[in-house]
């Protein structure tokens, strides 16, 4: 089952590593002695597949944090 991940609800800007027309999600803030939670929305789209059947699909997404 093929799918794409996007940074916008219209599913136009593909989420990736910044190459081949994809976009990264960037943010920054100063590290402090208190913890801070940040939330980022990710939108998905399933690609048409003629051999797909109804059911549950489980996948995973890897995230790299540079600090």
mmCIF file of N, CA and C in Angstrom:
data_model
loop_
_atom_site.group_PDB
_atom_site.id
_atom_site.type_symbol
_atom_site.label_atom_id
_atom_site.label_comp_id
_atom_site.label_asym_id
_atom_site.label_seq_id
_atom_site.Cartn_x
_atom_site.Cartn_y
_atom_site.Cartn_z
ATOM 1 N N UNK A 1 0.860 -1.166 0.000
ATOM 2 C CA UNK A 1 0.000 0.000 0.000
ATOM 3 C C UNK A 1 0.905 1.226 0.000
ATOM 4 N N UNK A 2 0.850 2.006 -1.069
ATOM 5 C CA UNK A 2 1.694 3.190 -1.156
ATOM 6 C C UNK A 2 1.019 4.407 -0.545
ATOM 7 N N UNK A 3 1.806 5.267 0.064
ATOM 8 C CA UNK A 3 1.249 6.477 0.659
ATOM 9 C C UNK A 3 2.270 7.604 0.588
ATOM 10 N N UNK A 4 1.785 8.836 0.731
ATOM 11 C CA UNK A 4 2.644 10.005 0.782
ATOM 12 C C UNK A 4 2.351 10.791 2.042
ATOM 13 N N UNK A 5 3.354 11.494 2.547
ATOM 14 C CA UNK A 5 3.192 12.349 3.715
ATOM 15 C C UNK A 5 3.378 13.795 3.279
ATOM 16 N N UNK A 6 2.554 14.685 3.840
ATOM 17 C CA UNK A 6 2.519 16.079 3.407
ATOM 18 C C UNK A 6 2.536 17.007 4.618
ATOM 19 N N UNK A 7 3.042 18.230 4.402
ATOM 20 C CA UNK A 7 3.116 19.212 5.483
ATOM 21 C C UNK A 7 1.899 20.119 5.524
ATOM 22 N N UNK A 8 0.993 19.990 4.553
ATOM 23 C CA UNK A 8 -0.193 20.853 4.498
ATOM 24 C C UNK A 8 -1.453 20.024 4.316
ATOM 25 N N UNK A 9 -2.574 20.550 4.823
ATOM 26 C CA UNK A 9 -3.840 19.820 4.782
ATOM 27 C C UNK A 9 -4.342 19.590 3.358
ATOM 28 N N UNK A 10 -3.955 20.450 2.411
ATOM 29 C CA UNK A 10 -4.359 20.270 1.016
ATOM 30 C C UNK A 10 -3.562 19.152 0.343
ATOM 31 N N UNK A 11 -2.552 18.652 1.020
ATOM 32 C CA UNK A 11 -1.688 17.574 0.534
ATOM 33 C C UNK A 11 -1.029 17.939 -0.800
ATOM 34 N N UNK A 12 -0.437 19.137 -0.805
ATOM 35 C CA UNK A 12 0.286 19.622 -1.978
ATOM 36 C C UNK A 12 1.793 19.576 -1.739
ATOM 37 N N UNK A 13 2.226 19.975 -0.545
ATOM 38 C CA UNK A 13 3.652 20.054 -0.223
ATOM 39 C C UNK A 13 4.086 18.735 0.407
ATOM 40 N N UNK A 14 4.842 17.940 -0.360
ATOM 41 C CA UNK A 14 5.252 16.628 0.124
ATOM 42 C C UNK A 14 6.350 16.766 1.169
ATOM 43 N N UNK A 15 6.206 16.026 2.269
ATOM 44 C CA UNK A 15 7.175 16.043 3.353
ATOM 45 C C UNK A 15 8.326 15.119 2.986
ATOM 46 N N UNK A 16 9.537 15.593 3.123
ATOM 47 C CA UNK A 16 10.695 14.772 2.790
ATOM 48 C C UNK A 16 11.960 15.360 3.368
ATOM 49 N N UNK A 17 13.054 15.185 2.639
ATOM 50 C CA UNK A 17 14.353 15.660 3.115
ATOM 51 C C UNK A 17 14.806 16.943 2.424
ATOM 52 N N UNK A 18 13.927 17.565 1.670
ATOM 53 C CA UNK A 18 14.261 18.806 0.990
ATOM 54 C C UNK A 18 14.761 18.612 -0.426
ATOM 55 N N UNK A 19 14.957 17.378 -0.846
ATOM 56 C CA UNK A 19 15.407 17.120 -2.206
ATOM 57 C C UNK A 19 14.224 16.754 -3.094
ATOM 58 N N UNK A 20 14.419 16.851 -4.393
ATOM 59 C CA UNK A 20 13.425 16.449 -5.397
ATOM 60 C C UNK A 20 12.047 17.065 -5.163
ATOM 61 N N UNK A 21 12.025 18.334 -4.767
ATOM 62 C CA UNK A 21 10.755 19.034 -4.592
ATOM 63 C C UNK A 21 10.037 18.777 -3.287
ATOM 64 N N UNK A 22 10.655 18.043 -2.362
ATOM 65 C CA UNK A 22 10.021 17.804 -1.065
ATOM 66 C C UNK A 22 10.377 18.929 -0.100
ATOM 67 N N UNK A 23 9.639 18.999 1.000
ATOM 68 C CA UNK A 23 9.851 20.050 1.996
ATOM 69 C C UNK A 23 10.184 19.430 3.345
ATOM 70 N N UNK A 24 11.033 20.108 4.093
ATOM 71 C CA UNK A 24 11.330 19.680 5.455
ATOM 72 C C UNK A 24 10.492 20.502 6.432
ATOM 73 N N UNK A 25 10.401 20.045 7.657
ATOM 74 C CA UNK A 25 9.734 20.801 8.716
ATOM 75 C C UNK A 25 10.833 21.335 9.617
ATOM 76 N N UNK A 26 10.988 22.655 9.641
ATOM 77 C CA UNK A 26 12.052 23.278 10.424
ATOM 78 C C UNK A 26 11.479 24.111 11.553
ATOM 79 N N UNK A 27 12.174 24.117 12.669
ATOM 80 C CA UNK A 27 11.778 24.925 13.808
ATOM 81 C C UNK A 27 13.014 25.082 14.687
ATOM 82 N N UNK A 28 13.032 26.101 15.496
ATOM 83 C CA UNK A 28 14.145 26.260 16.425
ATOM 84 C C UNK A 28 13.680 27.015 17.658
ATOM 85 N N UNK A 29 14.362 26.787 18.746
ATOM 86 C CA UNK A 29 14.134 27.538 19.976
ATOM 87 C C UNK A 29 15.339 27.321 20.876
ATOM 88 N N UNK A 30 15.534 28.234 21.805
ATOM 89 C CA UNK A 30 16.670 28.153 22.719
ATOM 90 C C UNK A 30 16.408 27.076 23.767
ATOM 91 N N UNK A 31 17.394 26.248 23.997
ATOM 92 C CA UNK A 31 17.262 25.222 25.029
ATOM 93 C C UNK A 31 17.241 25.880 26.398
ATOM 94 N N UNK A 32 16.349 25.430 27.229
ATOM 95 C CA UNK A 32 16.219 25.978 28.580
ATOM 96 C C UNK A 32 16.162 24.825 29.572
ATOM 97 N N UNK A 33 16.096 25.161 30.833
ATOM 98 C CA UNK A 33 16.056 24.124 31.859
ATOM 99 C C UNK A 33 14.660 23.519 32.015
ATOM 100 N N UNK A 34 13.673 24.075 31.307
ATOM 101 C CA UNK A 34 12.326 23.512 31.358
ATOM 102 C C UNK A 34 12.053 22.752 30.073
ATOM 103 N N UNK A 35 11.204 21.762 30.151
ATOM 104 C CA UNK A 35 10.877 21.011 28.943
ATOM 105 C C UNK A 35 9.813 21.759 28.140
ATOM 106 N N UNK A 36 9.824 21.530 26.870
ATOM 107 C CA UNK A 36 8.864 22.177 25.985
ATOM 108 C C UNK A 36 8.364 21.151 24.986
ATOM 109 N N UNK A 37 7.072 21.156 24.752
ATOM 110 C CA UNK A 37 6.472 20.239 23.792
ATOM 111 C C UNK A 37 6.104 21.005 22.530
ATOM 112 N N UNK A 38 6.459 20.452 21.394
ATOM 113 C CA UNK A 38 6.097 21.035 20.104
ATOM 114 C C UNK A 38 5.271 20.008 19.341
ATOM 115 N N UNK A 39 4.251 20.468 18.654
ATOM 116 C CA UNK A 39 3.385 19.582 17.881
ATOM 117 C C UNK A 39 3.428 19.997 16.421
ATOM 118 N N UNK A 40 3.571 19.028 15.533
ATOM 119 C CA UNK A 40 3.616 19.280 14.099
ATOM 120 C C UNK A 40 2.623 18.337 13.428
ATOM 121 N N UNK A 41 1.760 18.881 12.625
ATOM 122 C CA UNK A 41 0.782 18.060 11.923
ATOM 123 C C UNK A 41 1.403 17.454 10.667
ATOM 124 N N UNK A 42 1.065 16.218 10.411
ATOM 125 C CA UNK A 42 1.493 15.518 9.202
ATOM 126 C C UNK A 42 0.240 14.941 8.568
ATOM 127 N N UNK A 43 0.102 15.124 7.273
ATOM 128 C CA UNK A 43 -1.085 14.672 6.547
ATOM 129 C C UNK A 43 -0.683 13.566 5.580
ATOM 130 N N UNK A 44 -1.546 12.600 5.416
ATOM 131 C CA UNK A 44 -1.230 11.472 4.552
ATOM 132 C C UNK A 44 -2.231 11.295 3.426
ATOM 133 N N UNK A 45 -1.774 10.628 2.390
ATOM 134 C CA UNK A 45 -2.647 10.277 1.267
ATOM 135 C C UNK A 45 -2.247 8.893 0.781
ATOM 136 N N UNK A 46 -3.239 8.024 0.665
ATOM 137 C CA UNK A 46 -3.001 6.697 0.102
ATOM 138 C C UNK A 46 -3.050 6.783 -1.410
ATOM 139 N N UNK A 47 -2.101 6.140 -2.076
ATOM 140 C CA UNK A 47 -2.097 6.096 -3.524
ATOM 141 C C UNK A 47 -3.022 4.974 -3.992
ATOM 142 N N UNK A 48 -3.695 5.152 -5.123
ATOM 143 C CA UNK A 48 -4.584 4.098 -5.633
ATOM 144 C C UNK A 48 -3.808 2.800 -5.864
ATOM 145 N N UNK A 49 -4.414 1.707 -5.468
ATOM 146 C CA UNK A 49 -3.792 0.394 -5.672
ATOM 147 C C UNK A 49 -4.868 -0.595 -6.087
ATOM 148 N N UNK A 50 -4.719 -1.184 -7.238
ATOM 149 C CA UNK A 50 -5.756 -2.081 -7.755
ATOM 150 C C UNK A 50 -5.846 -3.385 -6.973
ATOM 151 N N UNK A 51 -4.777 -3.779 -6.285
ATOM 152 C CA UNK A 51 -4.809 -5.055 -5.568
ATOM 153 C C UNK A 51 -5.053 -4.891 -4.071
ATOM 154 N N UNK A 52 -5.425 -3.701 -3.621
ATOM 155 C CA UNK A 52 -5.655 -3.474 -2.197
ATOM 156 C C UNK A 52 -6.981 -4.063 -1.746
ATOM 157 N N UNK A 53 -7.009 -4.511 -0.504
ATOM 158 C CA UNK A 53 -8.241 -4.988 0.101
ATOM 159 C C UNK A 53 -8.495 -4.160 1.357
ATOM 160 N N UNK A 54 -9.736 -4.088 1.761
ATOM 161 C CA UNK A 54 -10.082 -3.343 2.974
ATOM 162 C C UNK A 54 -9.457 -4.014 4.186
ATOM 163 N N UNK A 55 -9.060 -3.215 5.143
ATOM 164 C CA UNK A 55 -8.470 -3.761 6.356
ATOM 165 C C UNK A 55 -7.653 -2.703 7.074
ATOM 166 N N UNK A 56 -6.857 -3.150 7.998
ATOM 167 C CA UNK A 56 -6.031 -2.252 8.805
ATOM 168 C C UNK A 56 -4.631 -2.182 8.216
ATOM 169 N N UNK A 57 -4.081 -0.975 8.173
ATOM 170 C CA UNK A 57 -2.723 -0.751 7.675
ATOM 171 C C UNK A 57 -1.893 -0.129 8.786
ATOM 172 N N UNK A 58 -0.729 -0.658 9.026
ATOM 173 C CA UNK A 58 0.163 -0.128 10.043
ATOM 174 C C UNK A 58 1.495 0.198 9.383
ATOM 175 N N UNK A 59 2.005 1.399 9.636
ATOM 176 C CA UNK A 59 3.292 1.816 9.101
ATOM 177 C C UNK A 59 4.041 2.610 10.141
ATOM 178 N N UNK A 60 5.230 3.026 9.811
ATOM 179 C CA UNK A 60 6.003 3.850 10.740
ATOM 180 C C UNK A 60 6.721 4.947 9.968
ATOM 181 N N UNK A 61 7.038 6.017 10.672
ATOM 182 C CA UNK A 61 7.731 7.169 10.090
ATOM 183 C C UNK A 61 8.942 7.443 10.977
ATOM 184 N N UNK A 62 10.099 7.589 10.367
ATOM 185 C CA UNK A 62 11.301 7.920 11.118
ATOM 186 C C UNK A 62 11.500 9.435 11.163
ATOM 187 N N UNK A 63 11.952 9.925 12.292
ATOM 188 C CA UNK A 63 12.189 11.363 12.471
ATOM 189 C C UNK A 63 13.614 11.538 12.983
ATOM 190 N N UNK A 64 14.337 12.493 12.377
ATOM 191 C CA UNK A 64 15.681 12.816 12.830
ATOM 192 C C UNK A 64 15.654 14.195 13.464
ATOM 193 N N UNK A 65 16.131 14.281 14.692
ATOM 194 C CA UNK A 65 16.216 15.559 15.394
ATOM 195 C C UNK A 65 17.671 15.949 15.508
ATOM 196 N N UNK A 66 18.019 17.101 14.976
ATOM 197 C CA UNK A 66 19.364 17.642 15.124
ATOM 198 C C UNK A 66 19.333 18.714 16.199
ATOM 199 N N UNK A 67 20.222 18.646 17.150
ATOM 200 C CA UNK A 67 20.282 19.673 18.194
ATOM 201 C C UNK A 67 21.702 19.978 18.553
#
